[in-house]
XYZ file of C-alpha atoms in Angstrom:
624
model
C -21.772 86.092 45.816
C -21.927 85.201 42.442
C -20.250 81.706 41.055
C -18.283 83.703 38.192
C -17.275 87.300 37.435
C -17.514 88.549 33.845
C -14.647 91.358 32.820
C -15.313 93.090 29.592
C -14.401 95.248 27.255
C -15.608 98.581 28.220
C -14.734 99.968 24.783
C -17.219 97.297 23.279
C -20.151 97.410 25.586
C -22.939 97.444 22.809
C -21.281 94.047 21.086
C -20.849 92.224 24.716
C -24.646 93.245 25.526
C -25.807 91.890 22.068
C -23.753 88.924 21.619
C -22.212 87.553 24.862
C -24.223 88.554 27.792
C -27.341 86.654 26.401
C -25.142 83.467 26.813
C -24.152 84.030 30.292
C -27.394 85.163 31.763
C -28.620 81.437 32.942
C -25.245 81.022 35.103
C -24.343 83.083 38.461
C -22.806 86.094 36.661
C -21.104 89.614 37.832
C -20.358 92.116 34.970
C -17.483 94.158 35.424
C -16.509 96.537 32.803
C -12.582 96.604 32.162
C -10.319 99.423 31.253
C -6.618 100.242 31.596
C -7.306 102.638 34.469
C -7.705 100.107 36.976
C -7.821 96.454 37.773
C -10.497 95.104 39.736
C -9.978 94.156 42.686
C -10.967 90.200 43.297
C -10.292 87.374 46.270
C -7.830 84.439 45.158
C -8.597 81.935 43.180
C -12.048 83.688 41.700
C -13.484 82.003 38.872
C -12.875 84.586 35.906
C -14.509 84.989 32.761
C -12.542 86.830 30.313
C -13.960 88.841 27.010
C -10.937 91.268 26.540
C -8.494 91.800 23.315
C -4.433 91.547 23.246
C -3.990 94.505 24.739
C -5.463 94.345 27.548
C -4.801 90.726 28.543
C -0.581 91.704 28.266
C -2.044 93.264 31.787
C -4.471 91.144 33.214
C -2.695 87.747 33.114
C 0.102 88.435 34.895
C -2.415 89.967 37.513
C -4.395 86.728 37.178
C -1.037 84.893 37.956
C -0.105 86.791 41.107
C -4.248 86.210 42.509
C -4.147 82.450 41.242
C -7.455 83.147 39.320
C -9.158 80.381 37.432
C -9.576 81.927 34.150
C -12.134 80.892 31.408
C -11.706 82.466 28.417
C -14.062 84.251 25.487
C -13.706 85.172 22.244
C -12.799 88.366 21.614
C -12.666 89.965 18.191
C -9.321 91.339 19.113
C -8.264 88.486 21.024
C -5.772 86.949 18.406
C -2.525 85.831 20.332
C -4.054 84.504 23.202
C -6.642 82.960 21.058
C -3.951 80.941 19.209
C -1.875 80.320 22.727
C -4.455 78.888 24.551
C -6.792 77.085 21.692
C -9.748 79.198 22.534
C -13.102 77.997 20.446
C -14.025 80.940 18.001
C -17.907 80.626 19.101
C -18.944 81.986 22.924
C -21.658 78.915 22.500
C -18.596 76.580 22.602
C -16.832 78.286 25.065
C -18.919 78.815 27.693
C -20.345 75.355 27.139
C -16.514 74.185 27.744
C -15.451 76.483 31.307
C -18.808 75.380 32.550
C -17.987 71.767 32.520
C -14.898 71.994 34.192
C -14.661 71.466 37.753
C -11.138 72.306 38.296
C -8.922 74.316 36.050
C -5.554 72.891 34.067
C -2.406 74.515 34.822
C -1.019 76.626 31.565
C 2.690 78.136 31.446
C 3.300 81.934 30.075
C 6.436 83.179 28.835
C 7.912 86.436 29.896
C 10.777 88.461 27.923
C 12.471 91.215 30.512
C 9.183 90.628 32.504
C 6.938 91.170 30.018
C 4.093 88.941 28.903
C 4.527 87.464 25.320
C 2.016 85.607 23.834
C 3.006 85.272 20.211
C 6.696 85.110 19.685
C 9.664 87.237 20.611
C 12.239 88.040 17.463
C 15.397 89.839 17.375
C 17.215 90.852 14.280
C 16.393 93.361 11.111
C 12.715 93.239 10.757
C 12.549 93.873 7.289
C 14.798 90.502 7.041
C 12.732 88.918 9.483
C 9.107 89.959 8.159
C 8.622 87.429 5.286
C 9.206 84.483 8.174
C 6.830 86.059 10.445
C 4.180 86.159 7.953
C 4.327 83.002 6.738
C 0.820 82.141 7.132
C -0.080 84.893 5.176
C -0.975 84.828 1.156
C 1.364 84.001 -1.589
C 0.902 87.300 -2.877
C 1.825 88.863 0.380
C 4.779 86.288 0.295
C 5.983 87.286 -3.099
C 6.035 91.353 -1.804
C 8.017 90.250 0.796
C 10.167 88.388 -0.659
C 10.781 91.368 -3.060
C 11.559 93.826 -0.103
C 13.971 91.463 1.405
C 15.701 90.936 -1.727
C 16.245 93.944 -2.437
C 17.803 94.772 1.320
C 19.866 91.711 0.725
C 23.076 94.127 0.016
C 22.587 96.120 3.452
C 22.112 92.689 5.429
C 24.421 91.548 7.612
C 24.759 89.099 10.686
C 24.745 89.702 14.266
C 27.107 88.753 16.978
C 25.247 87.232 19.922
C 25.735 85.438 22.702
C 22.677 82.708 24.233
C 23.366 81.079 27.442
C 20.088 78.277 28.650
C 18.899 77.999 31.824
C 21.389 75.124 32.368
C 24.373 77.347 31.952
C 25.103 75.975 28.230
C 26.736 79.155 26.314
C 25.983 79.517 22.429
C 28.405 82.092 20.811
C 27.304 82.462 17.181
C 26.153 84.940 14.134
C 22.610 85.544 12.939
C 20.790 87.336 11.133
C 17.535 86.947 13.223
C 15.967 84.467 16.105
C 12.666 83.612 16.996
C 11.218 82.344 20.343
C 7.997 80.843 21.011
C 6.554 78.740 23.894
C 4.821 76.513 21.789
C 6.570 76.239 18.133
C 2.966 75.137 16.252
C 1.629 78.889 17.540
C 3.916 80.609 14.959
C 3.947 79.166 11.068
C 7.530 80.091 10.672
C 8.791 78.025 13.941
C 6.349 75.090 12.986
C 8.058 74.818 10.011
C 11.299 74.609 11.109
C 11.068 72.550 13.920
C 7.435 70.791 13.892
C 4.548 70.597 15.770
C 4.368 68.873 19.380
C 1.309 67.290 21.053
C 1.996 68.451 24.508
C 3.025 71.531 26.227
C 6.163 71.257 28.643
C 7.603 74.138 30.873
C 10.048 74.981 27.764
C 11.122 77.342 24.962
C 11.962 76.995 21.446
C 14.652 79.474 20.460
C 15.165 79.203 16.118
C 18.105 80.973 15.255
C 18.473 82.165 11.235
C 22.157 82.283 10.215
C 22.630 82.231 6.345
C 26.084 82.567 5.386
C 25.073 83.316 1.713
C 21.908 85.060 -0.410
C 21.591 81.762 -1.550
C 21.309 79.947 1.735
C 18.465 82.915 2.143
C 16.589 82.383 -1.091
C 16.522 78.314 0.046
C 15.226 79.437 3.414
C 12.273 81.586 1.717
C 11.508 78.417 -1.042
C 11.611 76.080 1.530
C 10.285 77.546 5.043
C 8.165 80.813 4.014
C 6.820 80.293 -0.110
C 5.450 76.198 0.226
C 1.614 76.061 1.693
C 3.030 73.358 3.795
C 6.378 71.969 4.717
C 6.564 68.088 4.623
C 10.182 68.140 5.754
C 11.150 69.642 9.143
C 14.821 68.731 8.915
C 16.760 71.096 9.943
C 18.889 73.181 7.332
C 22.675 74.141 8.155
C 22.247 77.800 8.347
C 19.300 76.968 11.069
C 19.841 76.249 14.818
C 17.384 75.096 17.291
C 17.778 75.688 21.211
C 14.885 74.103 23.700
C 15.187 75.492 27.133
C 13.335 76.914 30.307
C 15.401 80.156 29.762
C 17.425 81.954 27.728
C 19.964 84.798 28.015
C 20.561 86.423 25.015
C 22.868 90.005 24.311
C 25.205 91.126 21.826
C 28.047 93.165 23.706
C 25.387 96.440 22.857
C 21.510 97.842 22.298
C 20.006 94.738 20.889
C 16.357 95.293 19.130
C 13.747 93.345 19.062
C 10.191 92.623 18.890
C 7.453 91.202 21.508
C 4.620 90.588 19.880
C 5.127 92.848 16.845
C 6.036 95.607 19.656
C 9.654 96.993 18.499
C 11.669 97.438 22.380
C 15.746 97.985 22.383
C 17.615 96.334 25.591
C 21.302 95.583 26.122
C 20.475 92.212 27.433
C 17.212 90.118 26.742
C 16.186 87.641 29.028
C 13.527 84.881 27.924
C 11.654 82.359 30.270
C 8.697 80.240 30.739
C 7.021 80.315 34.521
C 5.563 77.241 34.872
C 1.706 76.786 35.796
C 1.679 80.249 36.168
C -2.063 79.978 34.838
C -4.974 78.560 36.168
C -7.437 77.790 33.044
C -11.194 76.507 32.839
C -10.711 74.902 29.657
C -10.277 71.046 27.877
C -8.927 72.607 24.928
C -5.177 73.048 26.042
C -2.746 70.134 24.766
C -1.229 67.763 27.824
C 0.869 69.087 29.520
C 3.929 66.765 30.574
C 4.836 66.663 34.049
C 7.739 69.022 35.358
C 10.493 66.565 35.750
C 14.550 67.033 35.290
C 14.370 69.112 32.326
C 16.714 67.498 29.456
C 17.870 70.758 27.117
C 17.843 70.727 23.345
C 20.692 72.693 21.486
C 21.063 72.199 17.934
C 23.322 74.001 16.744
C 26.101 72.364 14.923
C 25.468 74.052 11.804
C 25.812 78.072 13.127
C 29.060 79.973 12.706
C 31.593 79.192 15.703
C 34.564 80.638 16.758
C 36.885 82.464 14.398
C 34.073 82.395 11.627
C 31.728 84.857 13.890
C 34.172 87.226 12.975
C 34.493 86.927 9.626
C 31.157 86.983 9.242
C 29.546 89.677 11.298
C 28.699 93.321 9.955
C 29.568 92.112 6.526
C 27.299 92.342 3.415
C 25.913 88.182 2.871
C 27.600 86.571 -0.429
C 25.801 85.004 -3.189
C 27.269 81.942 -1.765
C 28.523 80.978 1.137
C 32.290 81.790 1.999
C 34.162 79.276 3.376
C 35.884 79.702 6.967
C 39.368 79.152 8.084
C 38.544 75.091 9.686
C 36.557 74.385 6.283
C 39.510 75.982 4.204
C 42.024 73.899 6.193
C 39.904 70.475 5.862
C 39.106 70.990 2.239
C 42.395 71.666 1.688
C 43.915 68.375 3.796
C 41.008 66.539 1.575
C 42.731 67.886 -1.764
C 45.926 67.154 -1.040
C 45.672 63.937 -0.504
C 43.942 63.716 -3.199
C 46.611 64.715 -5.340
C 48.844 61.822 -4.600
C 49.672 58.964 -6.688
C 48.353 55.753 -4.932
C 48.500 52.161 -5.295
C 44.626 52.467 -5.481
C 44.889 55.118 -7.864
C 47.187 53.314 -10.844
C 44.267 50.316 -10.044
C 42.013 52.212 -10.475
C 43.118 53.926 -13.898
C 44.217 50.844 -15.648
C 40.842 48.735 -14.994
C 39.300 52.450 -16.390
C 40.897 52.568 -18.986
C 40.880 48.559 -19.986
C 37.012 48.732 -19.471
C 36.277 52.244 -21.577
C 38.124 50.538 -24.644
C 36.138 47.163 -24.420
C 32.903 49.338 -24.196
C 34.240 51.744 -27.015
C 34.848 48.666 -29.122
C 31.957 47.063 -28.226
C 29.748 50.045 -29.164
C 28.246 49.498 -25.250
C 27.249 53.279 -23.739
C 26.382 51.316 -20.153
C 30.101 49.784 -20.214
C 31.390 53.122 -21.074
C 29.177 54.416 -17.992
C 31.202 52.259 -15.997
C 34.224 53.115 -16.839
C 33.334 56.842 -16.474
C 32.231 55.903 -12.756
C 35.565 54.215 -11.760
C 38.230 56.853 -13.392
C 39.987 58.337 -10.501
C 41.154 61.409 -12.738
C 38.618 63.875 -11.182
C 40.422 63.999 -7.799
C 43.619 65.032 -8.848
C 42.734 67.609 -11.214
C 40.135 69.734 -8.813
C 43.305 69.192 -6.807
C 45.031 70.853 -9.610
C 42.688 73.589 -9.738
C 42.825 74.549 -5.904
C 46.649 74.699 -6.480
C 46.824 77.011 -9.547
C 43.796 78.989 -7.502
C 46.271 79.650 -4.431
C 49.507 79.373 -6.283
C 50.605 75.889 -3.929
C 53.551 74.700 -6.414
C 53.383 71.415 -3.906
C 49.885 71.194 -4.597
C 49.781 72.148 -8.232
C 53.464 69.433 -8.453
C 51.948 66.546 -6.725
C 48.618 67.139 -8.691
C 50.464 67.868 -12.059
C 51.854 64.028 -11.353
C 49.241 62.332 -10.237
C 47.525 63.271 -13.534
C 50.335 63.115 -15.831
C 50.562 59.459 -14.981
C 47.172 58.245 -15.524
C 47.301 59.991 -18.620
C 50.087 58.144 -19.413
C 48.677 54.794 -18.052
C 45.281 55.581 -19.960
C 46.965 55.949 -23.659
C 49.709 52.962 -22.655
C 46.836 50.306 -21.748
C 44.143 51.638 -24.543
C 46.815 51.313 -27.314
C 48.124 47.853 -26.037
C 44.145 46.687 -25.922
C 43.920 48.003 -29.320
C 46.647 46.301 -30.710
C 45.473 42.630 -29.952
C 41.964 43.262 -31.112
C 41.214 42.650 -34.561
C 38.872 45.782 -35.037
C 39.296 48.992 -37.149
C 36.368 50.366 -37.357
C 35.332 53.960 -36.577
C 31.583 52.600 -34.369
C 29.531 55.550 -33.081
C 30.720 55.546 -29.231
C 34.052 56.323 -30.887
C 33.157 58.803 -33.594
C 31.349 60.750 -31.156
C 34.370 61.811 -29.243
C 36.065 63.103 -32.437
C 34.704 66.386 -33.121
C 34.291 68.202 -29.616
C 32.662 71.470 -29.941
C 31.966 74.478 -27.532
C 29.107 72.272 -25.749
C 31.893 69.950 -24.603
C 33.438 72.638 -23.443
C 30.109 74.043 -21.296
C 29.883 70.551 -19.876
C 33.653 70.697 -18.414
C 33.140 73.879 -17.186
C 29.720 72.673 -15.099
C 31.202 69.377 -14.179
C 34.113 71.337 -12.798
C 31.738 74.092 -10.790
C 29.422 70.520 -9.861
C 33.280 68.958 -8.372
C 34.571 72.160 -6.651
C 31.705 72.474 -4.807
C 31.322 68.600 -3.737
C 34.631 68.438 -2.513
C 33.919 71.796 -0.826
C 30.754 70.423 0.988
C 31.053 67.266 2.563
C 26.932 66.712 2.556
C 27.125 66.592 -1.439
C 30.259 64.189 -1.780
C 28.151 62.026 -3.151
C 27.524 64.019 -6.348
C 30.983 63.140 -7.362
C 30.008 60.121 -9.361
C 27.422 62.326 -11.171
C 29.717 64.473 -12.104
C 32.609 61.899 -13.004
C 29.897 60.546 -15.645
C 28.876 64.312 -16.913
C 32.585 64.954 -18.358
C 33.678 61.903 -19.260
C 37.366 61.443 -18.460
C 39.081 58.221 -19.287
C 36.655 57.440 -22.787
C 38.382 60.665 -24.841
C 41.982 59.248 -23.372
C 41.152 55.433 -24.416
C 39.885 56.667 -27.782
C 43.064 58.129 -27.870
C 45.057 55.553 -27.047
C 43.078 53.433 -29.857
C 43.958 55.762 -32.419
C 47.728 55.261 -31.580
C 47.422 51.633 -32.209
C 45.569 52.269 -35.339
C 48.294 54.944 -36.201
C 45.916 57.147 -37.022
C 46.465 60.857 -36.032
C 43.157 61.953 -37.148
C 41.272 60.121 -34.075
C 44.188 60.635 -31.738
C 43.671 64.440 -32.344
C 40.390 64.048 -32.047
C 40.088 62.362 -28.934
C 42.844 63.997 -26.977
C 41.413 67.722 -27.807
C 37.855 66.816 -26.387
C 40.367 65.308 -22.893
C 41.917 68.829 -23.054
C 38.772 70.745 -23.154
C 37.589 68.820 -20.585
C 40.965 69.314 -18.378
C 40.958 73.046 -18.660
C 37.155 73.676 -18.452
C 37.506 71.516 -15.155
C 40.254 73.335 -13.785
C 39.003 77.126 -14.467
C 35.240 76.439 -13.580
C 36.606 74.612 -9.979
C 39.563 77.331 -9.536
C 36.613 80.092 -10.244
C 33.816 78.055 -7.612
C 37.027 78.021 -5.046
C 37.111 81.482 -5.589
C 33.697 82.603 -5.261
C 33.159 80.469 -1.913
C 36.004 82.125 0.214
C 39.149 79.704 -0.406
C 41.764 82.204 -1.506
C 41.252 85.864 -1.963
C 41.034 87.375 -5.424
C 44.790 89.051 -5.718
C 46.254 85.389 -4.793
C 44.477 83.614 -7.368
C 44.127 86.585 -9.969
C 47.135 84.898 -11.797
C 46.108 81.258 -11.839
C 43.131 82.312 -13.200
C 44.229 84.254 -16.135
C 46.418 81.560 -16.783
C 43.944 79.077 -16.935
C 41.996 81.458 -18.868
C 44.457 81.585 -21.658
C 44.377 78.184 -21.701
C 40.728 77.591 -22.346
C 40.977 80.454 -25.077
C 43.425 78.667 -27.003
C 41.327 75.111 -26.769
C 38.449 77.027 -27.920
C 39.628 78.015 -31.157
C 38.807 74.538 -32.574
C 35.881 74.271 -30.874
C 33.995 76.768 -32.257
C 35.313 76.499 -35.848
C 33.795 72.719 -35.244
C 31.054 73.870 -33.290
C 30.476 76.055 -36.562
C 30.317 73.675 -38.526
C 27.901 71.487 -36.906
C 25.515 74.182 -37.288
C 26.513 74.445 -40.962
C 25.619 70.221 -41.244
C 22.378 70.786 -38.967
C 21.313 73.150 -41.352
C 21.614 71.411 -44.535
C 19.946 68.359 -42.988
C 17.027 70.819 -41.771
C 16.709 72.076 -45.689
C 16.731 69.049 -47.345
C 14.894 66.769 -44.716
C 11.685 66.180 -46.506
C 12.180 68.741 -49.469
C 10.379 67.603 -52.669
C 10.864 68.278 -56.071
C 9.288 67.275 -59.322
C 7.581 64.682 -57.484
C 10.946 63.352 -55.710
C 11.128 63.490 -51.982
C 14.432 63.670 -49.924
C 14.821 61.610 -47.066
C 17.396 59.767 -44.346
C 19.722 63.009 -44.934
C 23.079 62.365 -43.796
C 26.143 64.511 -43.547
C 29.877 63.847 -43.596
C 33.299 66.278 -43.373
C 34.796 67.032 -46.864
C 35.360 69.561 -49.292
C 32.969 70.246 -50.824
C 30.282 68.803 -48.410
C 29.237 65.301 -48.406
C 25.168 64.668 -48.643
C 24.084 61.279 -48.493
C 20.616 61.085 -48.892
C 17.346 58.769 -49.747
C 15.550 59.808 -53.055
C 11.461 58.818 -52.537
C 9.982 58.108 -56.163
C 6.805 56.819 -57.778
C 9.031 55.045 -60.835
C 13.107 54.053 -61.098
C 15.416 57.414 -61.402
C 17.700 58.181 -64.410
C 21.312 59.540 -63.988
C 20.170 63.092 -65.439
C 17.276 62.982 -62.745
C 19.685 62.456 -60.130
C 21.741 65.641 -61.585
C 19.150 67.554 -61.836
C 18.114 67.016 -58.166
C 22.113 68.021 -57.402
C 21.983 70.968 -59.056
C 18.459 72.236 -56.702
C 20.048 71.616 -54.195
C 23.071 72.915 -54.326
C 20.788 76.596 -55.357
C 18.716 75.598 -52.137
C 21.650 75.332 -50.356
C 23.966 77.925 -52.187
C 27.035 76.046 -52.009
C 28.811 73.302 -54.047
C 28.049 69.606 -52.667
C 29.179 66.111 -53.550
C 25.729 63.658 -53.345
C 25.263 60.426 -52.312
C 22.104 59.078 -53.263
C 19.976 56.433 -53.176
C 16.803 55.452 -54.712
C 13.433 54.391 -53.117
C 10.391 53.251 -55.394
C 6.884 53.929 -53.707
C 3.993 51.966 -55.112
């Protein structure tokens, strides 16, 4: 009796003949040709060679299982899966070199869904959803197409209600819109990612569950997990879960599809589990397997919908973003509310603000100002403000209304006092610059406020609040107000307090609109706040376009007259200021000393260049 049988492809007899026979002819050999029609019939614990593809190893393993067969295995051209399962060399040379050195095989577990073989993965949800994190591995032109396909299905997907109980009796009732199991997670790209690679092989699972509450939670899953070449960091996302078991038990109260392998199969219930040593293998290529011990489960899960937000999110079209449930509602809202009371801390708080933003105004100091930006409190009761007008709370939008009433009060009280026992009067730049808001102020208020909403909305980016404390700018527009009260003049009280307003309003209708969008009050609750609020930022606006207008109007001149020449005179270090008609103050560049009627005739080509009436400034430069 031969020392090894040989089962082959019958359906590629001419390629074994040419290419793998040769190799085996110096060793004890029997040739058996293998088809579907039969299985040949072998003693226990026979020392196999195997040259078959996919398809016809789904049969023969478990059959090799049952006999306890030591199995070597061959490179097949169709032998992908198991190829990538059990690390098989891509040249015969090195694999028959390999299963001939081994004396006695290593034990290798297979994983069965409803009792049937998978060697890939096993996925259940929409497979168009699902494709572009199959593929992974695949080119980024392949990647882009699929990306395109699922984004345009995005308005028909929806997640699934399931239920996943381990071997260990631990039950998982969540939403998703697809899951993914795999033996070993570096054999697919998409699990790899997600979870990592491992350098052993234990009698386990690795169950990845996809759950995006949002289009945008899917578009961060595709740029992080499926577009990159490689994924440095395998942390896991909130809309990801990760479950490591010998079994799983997964339905979904119906038909649940699903794939095995690619193969699409329907089932009310799908069961999942790894045999252990279920495979005898000639080979040194298989990773180490750890020993079978009391099996500690994995279930990560934290982040999936739970409980009451299953149902609000199942068999519902995804949301740009994600849509808050009833427990984040409720703690967002607890958050807010205390927010919006007045606190010891708070008045503290405010007063050092406001004392430190007036020493760095009159100091000219932007870093001091900084500071001062960083320690205002002001942000916390007006997002307040804005989840109370967005819900119509009258105890929210009441306590709020206070809270911020008073520090504005406390701001202009302590930045008029400061100004009145300094000595200064003089309009430096870190003041003028807060006397002429425009529209662009009024774009930053209304991204600060979107940039707060959604910190105080998601606890992981709480952190962003000091960014956006120092985008808008609170507590310097109310100390250069309070600074033009103890100058008594109106002109840079006006000034100042218009650019707080515009900040106040853009704040509260960009956070009331983010509240909105991510699921805190539906649309005919808030539908009034939000016109109100609207209203609001109309009227504000007016003067900030009309200044906004004429900032253009001054950028222009200066970009006409910056380096215009004439008759051998060069303009330079052009300078505008607010008047009727304009103000120009400007450098005149000459080879010899200007007259008067020089300088008047340089007025009058500019004011044709310019076609309007202007009042000059000018001074003269000899060049030598």
């Amino acid at each position: 009796m031969a020392l090894y049988t040989v089962l082959y492809d019958s359906k590629q007899k001419e390629v074994f003949d040419e290419e793998i026979k040769p190799l085996l002819l110096e060793y004890e050999c029997d040739f058996i040709a293998y088809d579907l029609s039969s299985m040949p019939q072998l003693v226990q614990q026979s020392r196999i060679l195997i040259w078959l593809g996919d398809e016809n190893l789904y049969r023969v393993l478990p059959h090799a299982s049952e006999q306890e067969w030591w199995i070597g295995f061959l490179p097949h051209p169709e032998m992908n899966r198991c190829s990538r399962l059990f690390n098989i060399p891509s040249k015969p040379e090195e694999a028959i070199t390999d299963i001939m050195a081994m004396e006695e095989p290593v034990n290798a577990d297979l994983m069965y869904c409803n009792e049937r073989l998978v060697l890939g993965s096993v996925m259940l949800g929409n497979p168009v959803t699902m494709k572009p994190a199959v593929q992974v591995d695949e080119g980024i032109w392949s990647k882009l197409t699929q990306l395109a396909v699922l984004t345009f299905n995005l308005s028909k997907t929806c997640l699934l209600p399931y239920r996943l109980e381990t071997a260990k009796e631990s039950v998982v009732n969540t939403a998703a819109l697809g899951i993914t199991i795999v033996y070993r997670p570096g054999n697919s790209d998409f699990t790899k990612r997600v979870v990592g690679e491992t350098s052993e092989d234990e009698a386990s699972l690795d169950a990845v569950i996809l759950a995006p509450r949002s289009i945008s939670e899917v578009v961060h899953f595709l740029l992080t997990k499926v577009l990159p070449k490689t994924v440095r960091n395998v942390s896991l996302s909130d809309y990801l879960g990760h479950i490591k078991t010998t079994a799983l038990n997964i339905n979904s109260g119906k038909s649940v599809d699903y794939s095995v392998d690619g193969e699409l199969l329907s089932a009310e219930q799908i069961e999942v589990r790894v045999q252990n040593d279920a495979l005898k293998v000639l080979s040194s290529f298989l990773p180490k397997k750890l020993e079978l011990k009391e099996h500690k489960e994995s279930l990560r899960t934290s982040g999936l919908p739970k409980g009451q937000a299953v149902q609000e999110v199942i068999n519902r079209p995804l949301h740009w973003i994600h849509h808050a449930d009833q427990e984040e509602v409720k703690e967002t809202f607890i958050t807010l509310r205390e927010n919006a009371q007045t606190s010891e801390s708070y008045l503290v708080l405010m007063v050092l603000a406001t004392l430190l933003a007036t020493v760095g105004l009159f100091a000219n100091s932007a870093p001091v100002i900084i500071g001062a930006m960083i320690l205002a409190p002001l942000m916390a009761p007006i997002i307040s403000l804005s989840m109370g007008v967005l819900r119509q709370n009258t105890d929210l939008v009441a306590a709020s209304s206070r809270t911020l009433f008073t520090g504005v009060l406390l701001a202009l009280l302590f930045g008029t006092l400061l100004t009145l026992v300094t000595p200064l009067h003089t309009v430096n730049h870190e003041i003028g610059a807060r006397l002429s808001p425009t529209i662009l102020d009024l774009g930053v208020a209304i991204i600060s406020g979107i940039a707060g909403a959604y910190a105080n909305a998601r606890s992981e980016v709480a952190k962003s609040l000091a960014g956006v404390a120092i985008a808008v700018a609170l507590v310097p527009p109310l100390a250069v107000s309070g600074i033009g009260i103890g100058w008594m003049d109106w002109s840079v009280f006006w000034g100042a307090f218009l650019l707080f307003m515009t900040n106040l309003v853009g704040i509260v209708l960009a956070a009331s609109a983010t509240f909105l969008l991510m699921g805190f009050s539906p649309f005919h609750l808030a539908k009034k706040g939000i016109l109100l609020t609207l209203a609001f930022v109309l009227v504000v606006s007016i003067p900030l376009v009309l200044a906004f207008n004429k900032m253009v109007d001054e950028q222009r001149v200066v970009y006409a007259l910056e380096g215009w020449e004439s008759k051998g005179i060069e303009v330079r270090d052009v300078k505008i200021r607010s008047g009727d008609p304009m103000f120009v103050s400007v450098t005149l560049l000459s080879g010899q000393p200007l007259k008067g009627e020089q300088i008047d005739d340089i007025k009058d080509e500019m004011e044709k260049l310019l076609s309007q009436k202007i009042r000059l400034e000018a001074k003269t430069a000899v060049i030598r």
